[in-house]
PDB file of C-alpha atoms in Angstrom:
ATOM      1  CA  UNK H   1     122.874 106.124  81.600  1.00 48.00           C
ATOM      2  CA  UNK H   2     124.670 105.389  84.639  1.00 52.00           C
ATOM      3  CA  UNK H   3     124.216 109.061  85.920  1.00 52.00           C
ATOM      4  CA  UNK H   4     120.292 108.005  85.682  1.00 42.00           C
ATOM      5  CA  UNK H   5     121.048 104.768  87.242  1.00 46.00           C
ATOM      6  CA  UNK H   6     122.492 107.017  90.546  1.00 39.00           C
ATOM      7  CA  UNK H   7     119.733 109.602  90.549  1.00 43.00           C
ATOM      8  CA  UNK H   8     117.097 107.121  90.150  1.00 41.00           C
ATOM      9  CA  UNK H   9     118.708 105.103  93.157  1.00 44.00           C
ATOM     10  CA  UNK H  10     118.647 108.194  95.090  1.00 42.00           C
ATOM     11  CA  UNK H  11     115.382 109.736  94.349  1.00 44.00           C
ATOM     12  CA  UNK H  12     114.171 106.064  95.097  1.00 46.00           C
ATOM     13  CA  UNK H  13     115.840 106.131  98.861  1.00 48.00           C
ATOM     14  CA  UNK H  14     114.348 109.654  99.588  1.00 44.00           C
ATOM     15  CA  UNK H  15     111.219 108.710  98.789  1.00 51.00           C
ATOM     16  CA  UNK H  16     111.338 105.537 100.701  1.00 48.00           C
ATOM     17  CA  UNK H  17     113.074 107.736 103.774  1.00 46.00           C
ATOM     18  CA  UNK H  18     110.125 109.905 103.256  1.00 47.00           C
ATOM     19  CA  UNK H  19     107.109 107.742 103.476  1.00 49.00           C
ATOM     20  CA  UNK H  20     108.821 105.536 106.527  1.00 45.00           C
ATOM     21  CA  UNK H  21     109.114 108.946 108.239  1.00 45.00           C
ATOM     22  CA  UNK H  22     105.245 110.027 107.525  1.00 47.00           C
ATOM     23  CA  UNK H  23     104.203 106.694 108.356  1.00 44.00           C
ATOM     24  CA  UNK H  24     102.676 106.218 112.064  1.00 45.00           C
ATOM     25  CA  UNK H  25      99.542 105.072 113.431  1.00 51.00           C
ATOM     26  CA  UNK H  26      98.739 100.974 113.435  1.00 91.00           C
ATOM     27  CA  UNK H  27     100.746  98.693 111.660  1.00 92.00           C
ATOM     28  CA  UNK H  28      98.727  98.187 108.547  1.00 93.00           C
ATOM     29  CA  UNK H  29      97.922 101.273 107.768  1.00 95.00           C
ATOM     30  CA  UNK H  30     101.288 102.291 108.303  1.00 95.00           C
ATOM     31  CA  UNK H  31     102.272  98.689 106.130  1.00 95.00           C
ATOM     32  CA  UNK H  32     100.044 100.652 103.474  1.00 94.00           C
ATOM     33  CA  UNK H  33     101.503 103.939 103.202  1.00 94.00           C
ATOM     34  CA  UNK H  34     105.213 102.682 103.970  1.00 94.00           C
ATOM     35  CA  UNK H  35     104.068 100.714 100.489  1.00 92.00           C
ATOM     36  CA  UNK H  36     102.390 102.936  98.694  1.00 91.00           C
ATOM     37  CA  UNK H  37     105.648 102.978  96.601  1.00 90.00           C
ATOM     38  CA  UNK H  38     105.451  99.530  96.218  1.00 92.00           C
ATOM     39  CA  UNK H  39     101.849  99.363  94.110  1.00 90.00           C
ATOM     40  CA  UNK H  40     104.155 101.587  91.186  1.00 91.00           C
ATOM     41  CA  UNK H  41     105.314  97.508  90.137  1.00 91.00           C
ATOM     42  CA  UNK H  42     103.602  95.095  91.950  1.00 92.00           C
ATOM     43  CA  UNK H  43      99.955  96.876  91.816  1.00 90.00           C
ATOM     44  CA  UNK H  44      98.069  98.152  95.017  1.00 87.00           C
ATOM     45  CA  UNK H  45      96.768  94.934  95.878  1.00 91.00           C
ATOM     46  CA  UNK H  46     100.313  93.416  95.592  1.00 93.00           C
ATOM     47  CA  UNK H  47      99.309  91.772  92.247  1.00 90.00           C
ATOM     48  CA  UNK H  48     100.700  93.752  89.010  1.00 83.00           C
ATOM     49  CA  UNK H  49     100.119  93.603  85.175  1.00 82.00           C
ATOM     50  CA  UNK H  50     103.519  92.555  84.727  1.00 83.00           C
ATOM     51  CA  UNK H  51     104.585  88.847  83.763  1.00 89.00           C
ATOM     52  CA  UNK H  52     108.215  88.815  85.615  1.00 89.00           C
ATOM     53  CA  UNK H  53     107.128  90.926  88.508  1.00 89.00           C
ATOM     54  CA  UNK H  54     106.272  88.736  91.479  1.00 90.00           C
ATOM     55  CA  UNK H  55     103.365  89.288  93.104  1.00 92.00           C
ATOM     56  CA  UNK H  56     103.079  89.997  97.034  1.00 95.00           C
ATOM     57  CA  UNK H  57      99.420  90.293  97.623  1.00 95.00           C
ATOM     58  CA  UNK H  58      98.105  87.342  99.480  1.00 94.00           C
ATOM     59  CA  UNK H  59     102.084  86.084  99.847  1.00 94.00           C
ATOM     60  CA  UNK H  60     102.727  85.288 103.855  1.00 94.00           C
ATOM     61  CA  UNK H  61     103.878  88.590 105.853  1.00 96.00           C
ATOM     62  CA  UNK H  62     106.602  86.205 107.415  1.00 94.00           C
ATOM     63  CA  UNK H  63     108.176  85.045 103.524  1.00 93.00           C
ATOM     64  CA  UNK H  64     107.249  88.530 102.097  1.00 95.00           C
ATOM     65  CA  UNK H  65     109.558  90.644 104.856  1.00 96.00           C
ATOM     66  CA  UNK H  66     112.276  87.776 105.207  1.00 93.00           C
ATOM     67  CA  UNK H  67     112.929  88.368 100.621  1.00 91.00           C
ATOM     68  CA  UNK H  68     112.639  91.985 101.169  1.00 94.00           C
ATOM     69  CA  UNK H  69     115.185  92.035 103.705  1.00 95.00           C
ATOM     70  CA  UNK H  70     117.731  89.719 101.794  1.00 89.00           C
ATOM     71  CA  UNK H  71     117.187  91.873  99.187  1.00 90.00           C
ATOM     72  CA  UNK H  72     117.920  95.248 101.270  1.00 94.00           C
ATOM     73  CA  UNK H  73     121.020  93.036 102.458  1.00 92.00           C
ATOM     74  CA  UNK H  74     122.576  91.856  99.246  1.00 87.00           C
ATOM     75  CA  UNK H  75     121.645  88.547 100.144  1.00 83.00           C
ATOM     76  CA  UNK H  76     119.319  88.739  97.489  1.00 81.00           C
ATOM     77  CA  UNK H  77     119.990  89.432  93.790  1.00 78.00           C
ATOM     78  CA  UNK H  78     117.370  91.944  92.669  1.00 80.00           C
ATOM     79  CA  UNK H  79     118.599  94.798  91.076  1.00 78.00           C
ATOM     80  CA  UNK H  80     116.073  96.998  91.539  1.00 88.00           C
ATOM     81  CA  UNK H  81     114.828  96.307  94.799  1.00 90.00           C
ATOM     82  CA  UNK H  82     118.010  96.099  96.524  1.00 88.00           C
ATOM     83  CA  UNK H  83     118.082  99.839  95.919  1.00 91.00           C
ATOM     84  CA  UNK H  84     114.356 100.492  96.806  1.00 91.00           C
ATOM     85  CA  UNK H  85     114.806  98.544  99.827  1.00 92.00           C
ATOM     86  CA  UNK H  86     117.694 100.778 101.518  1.00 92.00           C
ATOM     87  CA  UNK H  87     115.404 102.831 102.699  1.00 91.00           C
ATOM     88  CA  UNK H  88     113.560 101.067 105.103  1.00 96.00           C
ATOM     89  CA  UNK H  89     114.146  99.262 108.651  1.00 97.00           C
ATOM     90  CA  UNK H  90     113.418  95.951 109.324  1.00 97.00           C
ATOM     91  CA  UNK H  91     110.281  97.393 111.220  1.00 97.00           C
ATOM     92  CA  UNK H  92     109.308  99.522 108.747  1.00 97.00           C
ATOM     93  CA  UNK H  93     109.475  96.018 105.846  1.00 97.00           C
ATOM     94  CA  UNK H  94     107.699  94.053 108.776  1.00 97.00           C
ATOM     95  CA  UNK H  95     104.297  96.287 108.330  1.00 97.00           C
ATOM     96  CA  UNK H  96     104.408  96.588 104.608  1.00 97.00           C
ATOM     97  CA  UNK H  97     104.496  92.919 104.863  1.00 97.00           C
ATOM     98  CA  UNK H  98     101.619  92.413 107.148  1.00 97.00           C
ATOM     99  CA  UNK H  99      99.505  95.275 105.059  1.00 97.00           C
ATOM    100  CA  UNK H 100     100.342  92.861 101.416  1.00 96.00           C
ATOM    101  CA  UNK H 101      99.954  89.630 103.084  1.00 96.00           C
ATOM    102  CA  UNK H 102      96.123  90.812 103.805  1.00 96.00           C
ATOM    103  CA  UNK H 103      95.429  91.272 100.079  1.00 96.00           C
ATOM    104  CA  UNK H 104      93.644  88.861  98.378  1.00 94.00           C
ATOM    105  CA  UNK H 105      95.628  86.654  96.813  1.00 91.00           C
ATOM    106  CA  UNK H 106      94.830  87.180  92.451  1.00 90.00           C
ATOM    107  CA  UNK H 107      96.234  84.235  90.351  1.00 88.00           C
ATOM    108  CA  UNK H 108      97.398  84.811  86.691  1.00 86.00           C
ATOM    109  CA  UNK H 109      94.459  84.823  83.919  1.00 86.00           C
ATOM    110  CA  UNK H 110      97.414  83.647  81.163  1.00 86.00           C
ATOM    111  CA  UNK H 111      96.518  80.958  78.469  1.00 92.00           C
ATOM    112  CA  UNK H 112      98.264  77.571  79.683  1.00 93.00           C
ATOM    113  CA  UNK H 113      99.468  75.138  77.764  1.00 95.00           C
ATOM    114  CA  UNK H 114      97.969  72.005  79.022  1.00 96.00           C
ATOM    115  CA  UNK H 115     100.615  69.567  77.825  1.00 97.00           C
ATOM    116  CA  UNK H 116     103.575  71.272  79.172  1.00 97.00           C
ATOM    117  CA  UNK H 117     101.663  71.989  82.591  1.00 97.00           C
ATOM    118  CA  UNK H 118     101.025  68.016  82.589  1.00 97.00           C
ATOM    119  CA  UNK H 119     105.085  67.539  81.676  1.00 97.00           C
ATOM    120  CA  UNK H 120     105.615  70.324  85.156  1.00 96.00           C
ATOM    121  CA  UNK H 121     102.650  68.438  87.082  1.00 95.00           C
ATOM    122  CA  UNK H 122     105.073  65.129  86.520  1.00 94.00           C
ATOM    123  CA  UNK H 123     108.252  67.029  87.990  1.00 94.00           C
ATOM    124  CA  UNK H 124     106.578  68.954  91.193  1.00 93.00           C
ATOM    125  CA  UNK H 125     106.411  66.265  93.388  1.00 90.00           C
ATOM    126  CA  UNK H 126     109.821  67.760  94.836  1.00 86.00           C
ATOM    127  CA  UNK H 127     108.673  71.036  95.032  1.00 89.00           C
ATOM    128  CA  UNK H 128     105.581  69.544  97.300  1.00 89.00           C
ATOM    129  CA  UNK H 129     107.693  70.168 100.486  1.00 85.00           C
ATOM    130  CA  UNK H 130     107.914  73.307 100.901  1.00 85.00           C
ATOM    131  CA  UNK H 131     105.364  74.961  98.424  1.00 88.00           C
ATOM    132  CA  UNK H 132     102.696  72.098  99.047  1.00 86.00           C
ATOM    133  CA  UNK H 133     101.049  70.533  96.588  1.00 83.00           C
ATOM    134  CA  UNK H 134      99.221  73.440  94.532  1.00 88.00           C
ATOM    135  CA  UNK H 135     101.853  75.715  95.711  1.00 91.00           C
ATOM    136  CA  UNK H 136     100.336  77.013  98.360  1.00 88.00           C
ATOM    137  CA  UNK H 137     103.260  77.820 100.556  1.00 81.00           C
ATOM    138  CA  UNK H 138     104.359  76.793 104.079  1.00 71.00           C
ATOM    139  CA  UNK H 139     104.554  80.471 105.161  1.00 79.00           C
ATOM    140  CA  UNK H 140     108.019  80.168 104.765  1.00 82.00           C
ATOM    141  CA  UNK H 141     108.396  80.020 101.095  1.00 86.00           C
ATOM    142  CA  UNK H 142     106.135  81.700  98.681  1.00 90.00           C
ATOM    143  CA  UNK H 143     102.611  80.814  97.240  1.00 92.00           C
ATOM    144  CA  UNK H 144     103.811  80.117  93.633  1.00 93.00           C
ATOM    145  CA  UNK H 145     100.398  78.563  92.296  1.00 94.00           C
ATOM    146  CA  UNK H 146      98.706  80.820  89.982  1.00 93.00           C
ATOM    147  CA  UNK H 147     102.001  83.066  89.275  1.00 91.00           C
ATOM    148  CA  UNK H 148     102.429  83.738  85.763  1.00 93.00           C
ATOM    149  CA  UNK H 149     104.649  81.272  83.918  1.00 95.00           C
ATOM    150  CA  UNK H 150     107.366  83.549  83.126  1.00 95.00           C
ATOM    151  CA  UNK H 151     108.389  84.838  86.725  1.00 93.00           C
ATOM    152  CA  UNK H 152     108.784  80.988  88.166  1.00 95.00           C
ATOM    153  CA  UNK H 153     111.327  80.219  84.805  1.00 96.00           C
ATOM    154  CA  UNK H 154     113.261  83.173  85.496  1.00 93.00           C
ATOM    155  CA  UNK H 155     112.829  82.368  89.484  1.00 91.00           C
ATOM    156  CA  UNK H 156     114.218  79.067  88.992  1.00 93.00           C
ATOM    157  CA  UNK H 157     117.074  79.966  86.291  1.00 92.00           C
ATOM    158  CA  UNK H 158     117.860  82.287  89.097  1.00 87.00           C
ATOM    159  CA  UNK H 159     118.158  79.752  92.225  1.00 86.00           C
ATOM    160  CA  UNK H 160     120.263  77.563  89.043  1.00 89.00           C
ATOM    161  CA  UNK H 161     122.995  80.406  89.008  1.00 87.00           C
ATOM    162  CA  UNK H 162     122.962  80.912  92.427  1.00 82.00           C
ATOM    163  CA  UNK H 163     121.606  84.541  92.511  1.00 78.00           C
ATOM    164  CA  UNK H 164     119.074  83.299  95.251  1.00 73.00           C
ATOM    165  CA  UNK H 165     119.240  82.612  98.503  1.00 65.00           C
ATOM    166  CA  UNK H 166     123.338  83.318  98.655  1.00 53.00           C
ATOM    167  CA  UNK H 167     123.393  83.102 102.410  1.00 54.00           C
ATOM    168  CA  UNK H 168     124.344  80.292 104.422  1.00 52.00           C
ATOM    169  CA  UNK H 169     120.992  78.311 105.624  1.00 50.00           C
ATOM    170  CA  UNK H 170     118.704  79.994 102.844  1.00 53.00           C
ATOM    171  CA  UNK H 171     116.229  77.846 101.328  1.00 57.00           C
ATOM    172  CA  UNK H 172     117.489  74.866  99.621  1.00 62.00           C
ATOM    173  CA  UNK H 173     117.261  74.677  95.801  1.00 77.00           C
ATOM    174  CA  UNK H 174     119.865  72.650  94.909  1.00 78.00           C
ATOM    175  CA  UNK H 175     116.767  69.657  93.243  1.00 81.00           C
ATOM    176  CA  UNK H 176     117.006  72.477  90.201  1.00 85.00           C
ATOM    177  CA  UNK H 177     120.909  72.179  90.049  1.00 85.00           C
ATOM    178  CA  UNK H 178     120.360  69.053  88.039  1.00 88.00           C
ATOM    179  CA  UNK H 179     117.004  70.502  85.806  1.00 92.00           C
ATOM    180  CA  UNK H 180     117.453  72.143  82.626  1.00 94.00           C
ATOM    181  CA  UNK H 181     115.385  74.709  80.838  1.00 95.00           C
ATOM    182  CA  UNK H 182     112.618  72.527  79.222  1.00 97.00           C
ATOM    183  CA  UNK H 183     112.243  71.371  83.111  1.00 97.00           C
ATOM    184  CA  UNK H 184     111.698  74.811  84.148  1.00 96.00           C
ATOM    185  CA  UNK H 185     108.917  75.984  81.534  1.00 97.00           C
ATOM    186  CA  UNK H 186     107.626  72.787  82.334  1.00 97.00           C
ATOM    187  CA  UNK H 187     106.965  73.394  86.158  1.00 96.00           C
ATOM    188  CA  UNK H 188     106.457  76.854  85.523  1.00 96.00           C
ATOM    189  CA  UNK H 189     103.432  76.643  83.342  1.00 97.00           C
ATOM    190  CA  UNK H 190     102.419  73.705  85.734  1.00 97.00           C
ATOM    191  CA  UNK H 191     102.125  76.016  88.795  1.00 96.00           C
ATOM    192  CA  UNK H 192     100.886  79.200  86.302  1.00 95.00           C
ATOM    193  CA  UNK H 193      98.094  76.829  85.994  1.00 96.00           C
ATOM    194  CA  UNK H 194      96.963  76.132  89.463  1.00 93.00           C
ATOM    195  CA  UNK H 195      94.447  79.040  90.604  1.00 81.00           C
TER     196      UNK H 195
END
């Protein structure tokens, strides 16, 4: 398995070497070919099947290519990623975020649980300052209204264990230090629910 894990890692950072050296022309079609690996998870529009896959599409270019390049840094946790990401410069992560941040933005068609997303609705008001209030973003942080329920739990359980925003000045997320799990599905099915 972990002789997969390398070759995987490696066919993933030729291919990435690859399509930042075809890339050329204006910066978003070059954003959409540098990507084109990108749309194998997170869909071409930057907004994927999958429940704990984020989606980019719509997401500010400035918030998309800052994560990316924590990620590339180990600044990051993301397993995956921080192997896909080797293979690009910060130029090269600047136009695929300008080519996803001019998809339209698709919110989650999941079934919500009203009375849990009223339980979330009562905890967001701290969240209001930097995701606004129906988690729109600031362009800083991410548009989380409308992501599917699952990603924002695991988000959050993430930024609880400190596997977020590691660096010195990253975003602060120590209000969820003090939250617990029934918090979390709470305000995650809360902002699943805002399309």
């Amino acid at each position: 398995m972990k002789i997969f894990s390398v070759f995987l890692a490696a066919a993933l950072s030729a291919a990435c070497a690859w399509a930042a050296e075809a890339a050329g022309g204006d910066d978003l079609e070059s954003g959409r070919r540098l990507g084109n690996f990108c749309s194998s998870c997170h869909g071409p529009q930057g907004s994927g099947p999958g429940q704990t896959i984020p989606y980019i599409g719509g997401q500010s270019a400035e918030y998309l290519a800052n994560t990316m390049i924590e990620m590339r840094d180990k600044r990051r946790a993301a397993t995956l990623m921080q192997k896909i990401s080797q293979g690009y410069s910060d130029g090269d992560i600047e136009k695929i975020a300008l080519y996803y941040s001019k998809q339209p933005w698709r919110s989650n068609n999941n079934k919500i649980d009203a009375k849990l997303a009223k339980q979330g609705k009562a905890l967001s008001e701290s969240c209001e300052g930097c995701h606004g209030e129906a988690g729109l973003s600031d362009g800083y942080t991410p548009r989380i209204g409308g992501f599917p329920a699952e990603y924002i739990y695991y988000a959050l359980l993430e930024y609880k264990n400190g596997l977020r925003n590691m660096e010195e000045g990253g975003a602060s997320m120590g209000l969820v230090s003090d939250m617990d799990e029934k918090e979390f599905k709470a305000l995650a099915e809360y902002y699943s629910s805002l399309k």
